[in-house]
XYZ file of N, CA and C in Angstrom:
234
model
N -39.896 -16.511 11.628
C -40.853 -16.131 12.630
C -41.110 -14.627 12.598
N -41.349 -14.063 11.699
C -41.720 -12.871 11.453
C -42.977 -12.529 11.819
N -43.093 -11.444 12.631
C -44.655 -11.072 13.075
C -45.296 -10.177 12.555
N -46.581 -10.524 12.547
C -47.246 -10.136 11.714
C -47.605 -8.401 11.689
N -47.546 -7.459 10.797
C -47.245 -5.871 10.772
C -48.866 -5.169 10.897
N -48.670 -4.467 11.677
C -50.356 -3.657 11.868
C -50.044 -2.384 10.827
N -50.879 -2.118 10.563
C -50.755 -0.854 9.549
C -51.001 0.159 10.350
N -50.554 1.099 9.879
C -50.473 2.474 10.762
C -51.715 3.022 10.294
N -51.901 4.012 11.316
C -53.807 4.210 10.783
C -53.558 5.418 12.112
N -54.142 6.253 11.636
C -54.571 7.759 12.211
C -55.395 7.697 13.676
N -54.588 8.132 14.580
C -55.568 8.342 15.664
C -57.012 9.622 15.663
N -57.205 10.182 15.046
C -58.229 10.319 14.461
C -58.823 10.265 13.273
N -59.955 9.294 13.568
C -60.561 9.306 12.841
C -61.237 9.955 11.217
N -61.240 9.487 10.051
C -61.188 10.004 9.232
C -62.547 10.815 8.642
N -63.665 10.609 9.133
C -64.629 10.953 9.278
C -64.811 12.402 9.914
N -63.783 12.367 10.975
C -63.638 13.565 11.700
C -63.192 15.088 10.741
N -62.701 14.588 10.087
C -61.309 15.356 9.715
C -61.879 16.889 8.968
N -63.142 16.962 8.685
C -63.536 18.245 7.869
C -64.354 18.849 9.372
N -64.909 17.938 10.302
C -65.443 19.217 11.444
C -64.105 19.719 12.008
N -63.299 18.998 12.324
C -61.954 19.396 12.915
C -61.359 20.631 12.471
N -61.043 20.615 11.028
C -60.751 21.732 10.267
C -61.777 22.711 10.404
N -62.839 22.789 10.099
C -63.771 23.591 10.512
C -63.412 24.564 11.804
N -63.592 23.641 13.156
C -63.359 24.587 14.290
C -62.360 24.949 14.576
N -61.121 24.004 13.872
C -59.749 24.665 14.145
C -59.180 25.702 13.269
N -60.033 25.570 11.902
C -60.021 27.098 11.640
C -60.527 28.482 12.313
N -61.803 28.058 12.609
C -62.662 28.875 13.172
C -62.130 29.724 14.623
N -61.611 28.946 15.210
C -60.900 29.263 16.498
C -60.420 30.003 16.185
N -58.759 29.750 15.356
C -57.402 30.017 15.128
C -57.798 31.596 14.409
N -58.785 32.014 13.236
C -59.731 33.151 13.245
C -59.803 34.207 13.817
N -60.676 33.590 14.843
C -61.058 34.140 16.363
C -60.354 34.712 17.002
N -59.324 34.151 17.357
C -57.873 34.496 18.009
C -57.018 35.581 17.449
N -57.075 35.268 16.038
C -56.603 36.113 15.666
C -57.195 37.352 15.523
N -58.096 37.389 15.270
C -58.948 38.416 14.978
C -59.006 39.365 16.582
N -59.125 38.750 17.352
C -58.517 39.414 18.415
C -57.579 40.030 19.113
N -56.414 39.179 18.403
C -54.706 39.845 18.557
C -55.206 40.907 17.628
N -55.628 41.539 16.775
C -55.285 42.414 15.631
C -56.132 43.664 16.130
N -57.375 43.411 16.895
C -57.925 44.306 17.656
C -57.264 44.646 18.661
N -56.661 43.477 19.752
C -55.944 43.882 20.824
C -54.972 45.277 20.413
N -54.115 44.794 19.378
C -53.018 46.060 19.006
C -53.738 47.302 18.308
N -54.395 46.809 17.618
C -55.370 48.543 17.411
C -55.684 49.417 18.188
N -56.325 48.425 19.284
C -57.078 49.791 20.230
C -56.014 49.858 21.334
N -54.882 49.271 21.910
C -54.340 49.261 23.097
C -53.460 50.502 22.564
N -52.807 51.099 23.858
C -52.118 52.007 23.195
C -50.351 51.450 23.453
N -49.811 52.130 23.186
C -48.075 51.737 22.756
C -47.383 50.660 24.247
N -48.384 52.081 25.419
C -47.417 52.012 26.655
C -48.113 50.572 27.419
N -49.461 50.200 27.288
C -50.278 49.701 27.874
C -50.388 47.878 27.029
N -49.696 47.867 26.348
C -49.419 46.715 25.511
C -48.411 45.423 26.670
N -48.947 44.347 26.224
C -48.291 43.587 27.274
C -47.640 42.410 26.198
N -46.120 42.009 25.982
C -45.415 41.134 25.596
C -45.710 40.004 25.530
N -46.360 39.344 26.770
C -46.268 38.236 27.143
C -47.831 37.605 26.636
N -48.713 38.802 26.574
C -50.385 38.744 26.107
C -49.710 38.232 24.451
N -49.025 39.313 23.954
C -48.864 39.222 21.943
C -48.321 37.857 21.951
N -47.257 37.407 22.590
C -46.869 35.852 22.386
C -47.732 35.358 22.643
N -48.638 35.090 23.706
C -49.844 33.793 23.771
C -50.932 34.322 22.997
N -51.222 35.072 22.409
C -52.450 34.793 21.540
C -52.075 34.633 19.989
N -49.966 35.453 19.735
C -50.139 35.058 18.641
C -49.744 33.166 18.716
N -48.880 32.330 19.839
C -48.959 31.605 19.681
C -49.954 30.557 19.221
N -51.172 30.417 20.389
C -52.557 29.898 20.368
C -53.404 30.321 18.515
N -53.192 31.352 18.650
C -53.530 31.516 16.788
C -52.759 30.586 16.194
N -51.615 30.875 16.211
C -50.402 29.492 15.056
C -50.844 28.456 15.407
N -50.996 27.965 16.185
C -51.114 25.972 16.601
C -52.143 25.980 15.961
N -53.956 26.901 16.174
C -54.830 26.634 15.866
C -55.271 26.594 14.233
N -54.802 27.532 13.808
C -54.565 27.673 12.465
C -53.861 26.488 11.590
N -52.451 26.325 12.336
C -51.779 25.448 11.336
C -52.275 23.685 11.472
N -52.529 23.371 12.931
C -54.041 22.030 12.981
C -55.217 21.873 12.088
N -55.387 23.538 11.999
C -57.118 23.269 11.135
C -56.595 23.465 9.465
N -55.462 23.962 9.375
C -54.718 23.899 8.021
C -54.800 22.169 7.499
N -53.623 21.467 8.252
C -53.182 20.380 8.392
C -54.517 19.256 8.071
N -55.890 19.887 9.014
C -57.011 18.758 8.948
C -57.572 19.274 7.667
N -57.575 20.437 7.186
C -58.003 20.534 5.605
C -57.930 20.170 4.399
N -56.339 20.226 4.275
C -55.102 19.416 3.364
C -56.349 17.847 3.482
N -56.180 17.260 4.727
C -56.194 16.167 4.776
C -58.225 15.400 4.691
N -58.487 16.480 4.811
C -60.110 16.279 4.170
C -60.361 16.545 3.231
N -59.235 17.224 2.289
C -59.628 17.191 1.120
C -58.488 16.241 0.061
N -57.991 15.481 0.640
C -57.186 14.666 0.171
C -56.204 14.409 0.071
N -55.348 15.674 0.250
C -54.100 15.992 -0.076
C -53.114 15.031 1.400
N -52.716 14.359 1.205
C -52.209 13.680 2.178
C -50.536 14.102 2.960
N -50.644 14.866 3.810
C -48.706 15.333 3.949
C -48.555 14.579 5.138
């Protein structure tokens, strides 16, 4: 009485997978490109800790998602 096995299959959609990368590059970019200005123009004393962790965080997630959906729109399957 063995039941019958569903195949595992991607909650998103595969169709999706190159706009995804797209904006989750695009974002992750963005973000960054902003942390790198933030520290340019701020000066030493006026710099805030808690700002450099959340934007460099929000950069990493966004980046390494739109990484991840790239790999995977272009075939490379991990």
């Amino acid at each position: 009485m063995a039941q019958s096995a569903k195949p595992i299959s991607s909650p998103v959609p595969v169709s999706m997978y190159p706009t995804l990368a797209f904006f989750m590059l695009a974002v992750g970019l963005a973000v960054t490109a902003s942390f790198f200005i933030y520290e340019a123009t701020s000066s030493s004393k006026k710099r805030s800790l808690a700002k450099e962790l959340t934007t460099g965080a929000v950069a990493s997630v966004f980046l390494g998602f739109g990484s991840l959906f790239l790999l995977l729109a272009s075939g490379v399957y991990v």
